[in-house]
mmCIF file of C-alpha atoms in Angstrom:
data_model
loop_
_atom_site.group_PDB
_atom_site.id
_atom_site.type_symbol
_atom_site.label_atom_id
_atom_site.label_comp_id
_atom_site.label_asym_id
_atom_site.label_seq_id
_atom_site.Cartn_x
_atom_site.Cartn_y
_atom_site.Cartn_z
ATOM 1 C CA MET L 1154 -0.018 0.009 -0.015
ATOM 2 C CA SER L 1155 1.281 3.464 -0.875
ATOM 3 C CA ASN L 1156 1.720 6.316 1.629
ATOM 4 C CA VAL L 1157 -1.325 8.155 0.235
ATOM 5 C CA GLU L 1158 -3.435 5.020 0.578
ATOM 6 C CA ASN L 1159 -2.392 4.654 4.215
ATOM 7 C CA LEU L 1160 -2.845 8.371 4.873
ATOM 8 C CA VAL L 1161 -6.441 8.398 3.624
ATOM 9 C CA GLY L 1162 -7.424 4.969 4.909
ATOM 10 C CA ASP L 1163 -10.941 4.521 3.575
ATOM 11 C CA TRP L 1164 -11.403 4.577 -0.196
ATOM 12 C CA LEU L 1165 -14.551 4.195 -2.285
ATOM 13 C CA PRO L 1166 -14.459 2.641 -5.780
ATOM 14 C CA LEU L 1167 -16.378 4.783 -8.265
ATOM 15 C CA PRO L 1168 -19.458 2.484 -8.362
ATOM 16 C CA ASP L 1169 -19.715 2.835 -4.563
ATOM 17 C CA VAL L 1170 -19.509 6.627 -4.894
ATOM 18 C CA ALA L 1171 -22.348 6.519 -7.389
ATOM 19 C CA ARG L 1172 -24.458 4.411 -5.017
ATOM 20 C CA LEU L 1173 -23.751 6.690 -2.023
ATOM 21 C CA LEU L 1174 -24.557 9.833 -3.994
ATOM 22 C CA ASP L 1175 -27.538 8.142 -5.665
ATOM 23 C CA VAL L 1176 -26.305 9.084 -9.140
ATOM 24 C CA SER L 1177 -25.185 7.231 -12.248
ATOM 25 C CA ILE L 1178 -21.548 6.255 -12.722
ATOM 26 C CA THR L 1179 -21.511 8.690 -15.622
ATOM 27 C CA LYS L 1180 -22.341 11.470 -13.201
ATOM 28 C CA VAL L 1181 -19.427 10.420 -10.951
ATOM 29 C CA HIS L 1182 -17.150 10.667 -13.978
ATOM 30 C CA SER L 1183 -18.530 14.147 -14.642
ATOM 31 C CA LEU L 1184 -17.844 15.148 -11.030
ATOM 32 C CA LEU L 1185 -14.270 14.039 -11.517
ATOM 33 C CA ASP L 1186 -13.982 15.947 -14.792
ATOM 34 C CA GLU L 1187 -15.457 19.071 -13.142
ATOM 35 C CA ARG L 1188 -12.935 18.775 -10.305
ATOM 36 C CA ALA L 1189 -15.686 18.372 -7.733
ATOM 37 C CA LEU L 1190 -13.961 15.134 -6.737
ATOM 38 C CA ALA L 1191 -10.470 13.677 -7.098
ATOM 39 C CA ALA L 1192 -9.607 10.011 -7.472
ATOM 40 C CA LEU L 1193 -6.543 7.808 -7.568
ATOM 41 C CA ARG L 1194 -5.909 4.223 -8.592
ATOM 42 C CA VAL L 1195 -5.432 2.326 -5.286
ATOM 43 C CA GLY L 1196 -5.114 -1.211 -3.976
ATOM 44 C CA GLU L 1197 -3.599 -4.273 -5.540
ATOM 45 C CA ARG L 1198 -5.876 -4.060 -8.548
ATOM 46 C CA LYS L 1199 -5.352 -0.275 -8.953
ATOM 47 C CA ILE L 1200 -9.082 0.503 -8.962
ATOM 48 C CA ARG L 1201 -9.927 4.181 -9.421
ATOM 49 C CA SER L 1202 -11.269 5.299 -6.057
ATOM 50 C CA VAL L 1203 -12.223 8.423 -4.131
ATOM 51 C CA PRO L 1204 -11.332 9.072 -0.448
ATOM 52 C CA ALA L 1205 -14.430 8.240 1.618
ATOM 53 C CA GLY L 1206 -13.906 11.526 3.518
ATOM 54 C CA PHE L 1207 -14.992 13.405 0.382
ATOM 55 C CA ILE L 1208 -18.588 12.166 0.899
ATOM 56 C CA GLN L 1209 -20.705 13.438 3.790
ATOM 57 C CA ASP L 1210 -24.358 12.741 4.420
ATOM 58 C CA GLY L 1211 -24.882 11.363 0.939
ATOM 59 C CA GLN L 1212 -23.307 14.340 -0.805
ATOM 60 C CA VAL L 1213 -19.885 15.552 -1.893
ATOM 61 C CA VAL L 1214 -18.445 17.740 0.894
ATOM 62 C CA ASP L 1215 -19.856 21.157 0.083
ATOM 63 C CA SER L 1216 -16.677 23.199 -0.242
ATOM 64 C CA LEU L 1217 -14.486 20.475 -1.733
ATOM 65 C CA LYS L 1218 -14.769 21.499 -5.390
ATOM 66 C CA GLY L 1219 -13.491 25.036 -4.940
ATOM 67 C CA THR L 1220 -10.623 23.758 -2.766
ATOM 68 C CA ILE L 1221 -9.635 21.172 -5.368
ATOM 69 C CA VAL L 1222 -9.697 23.836 -8.066
ATOM 70 C CA VAL L 1223 -7.484 26.149 -5.999
ATOM 71 C CA LEU L 1224 -4.980 23.338 -5.313
ATOM 72 C CA ALA L 1225 -4.977 22.198 -8.931
ATOM 73 C CA ASP L 1226 -4.366 25.812 -10.047
ATOM 74 C CA ALA L 1227 -1.387 25.806 -7.679
ATOM 75 C CA GLY L 1228 0.027 22.907 -9.656
ATOM 76 C CA TYR L 1229 -1.023 20.093 -7.361
ATOM 77 C CA SER L 1230 -1.746 16.692 -8.937
ATOM 78 C CA ASP L 1231 -4.698 14.680 -7.644
ATOM 79 C CA GLU L 1232 -2.311 12.682 -5.456
ATOM 80 C CA ASP L 1233 -0.652 15.855 -4.101
ATOM 81 C CA LEU L 1234 -3.933 17.515 -3.261
ATOM 82 C CA ILE L 1235 -5.330 14.381 -1.590
ATOM 83 C CA VAL L 1236 -2.153 14.155 0.489
ATOM 84 C CA TRP L 1237 -2.470 17.848 1.449
ATOM 85 C CA LEU L 1238 -6.125 17.448 2.418
ATOM 86 C CA PHE L 1239 -5.521 14.382 4.570
ATOM 87 C CA THR L 1240 -2.246 15.356 6.266
ATOM 88 C CA PRO L 1241 -2.724 16.438 9.883
ATOM 89 C CA ASP L 1242 -1.855 20.070 10.562
ATOM 90 C CA GLU L 1243 -1.258 21.092 14.187
ATOM 91 C CA SER L 1244 -2.331 24.676 13.497
ATOM 92 C CA LEU L 1245 -5.735 23.367 12.349
ATOM 93 C CA ARG L 1246 -6.047 20.827 15.151
ATOM 94 C CA GLY L 1247 -6.710 18.189 12.484
ATOM 95 C CA ARG L 1248 -6.626 17.715 8.773
ATOM 96 C CA PRO L 1249 -7.809 20.171 6.084
ATOM 97 C CA ILE L 1250 -10.512 17.701 4.975
ATOM 98 C CA ASP L 1251 -11.885 17.637 8.504
ATOM 99 C CA ALA L 1252 -12.025 21.448 8.584
ATOM 100 C CA LEU L 1253 -13.922 21.436 5.251
ATOM 101 C CA ARG L 1254 -16.340 18.848 6.626
ATOM 102 C CA GLU L 1255 -16.911 21.158 9.595
ATOM 103 C CA GLY L 1256 -17.696 24.083 7.268
ATOM 104 C CA ARG L 1257 -14.396 25.952 7.773
ATOM 105 C CA LYS L 1258 -13.774 26.510 4.056
ATOM 106 C CA THR L 1259 -12.488 30.121 4.263
ATOM 107 C CA GLU L 1260 -9.538 29.099 6.399
ATOM 108 C CA ILE L 1261 -8.671 26.123 4.195
ATOM 109 C CA ARG L 1262 -9.063 28.024 0.924
ATOM 110 C CA ARG L 1263 -6.821 30.813 2.257
ATOM 111 C CA ARG L 1264 -4.145 28.241 3.116
ATOM 112 C CA ALA L 1265 -4.525 26.530 -0.265
ATOM 113 C CA GLN L 1266 -4.204 29.862 -2.100
ATOM 114 C CA THR L 1267 -0.873 30.597 -0.384
ATOM 115 C CA LEU L 1268 0.505 27.381 -1.859
ATOM 116 C CA ALA L 1269 0.422 28.953 -5.348
ATOM 117 C CA TRP L 1270 2.862 31.731 -4.353
#
């Protein structure tokens, strides 16, 4: 297992994401294309999967898309941005993804924007 796989822990294959969001697999691919979600190939079989932490109460975490776009604009690959979102940060008292899930998007976006400079 890679470091990013261990860091994230729980991964959802794309069909599971579709089921949890109650959408078609085509819609999940659209969400990936729109940068509302990010996915990596994980596990022995290298199945394209999304971190389970990106889904909350049957929806994509509300402020995730904008944060992914900011990080991608800063030159982060999907793997880089997933690592950034799931790496504990003492100054946040947790991980950026947890702050987003708690509705603290302004703080996380501000931090993400500084990465581009």
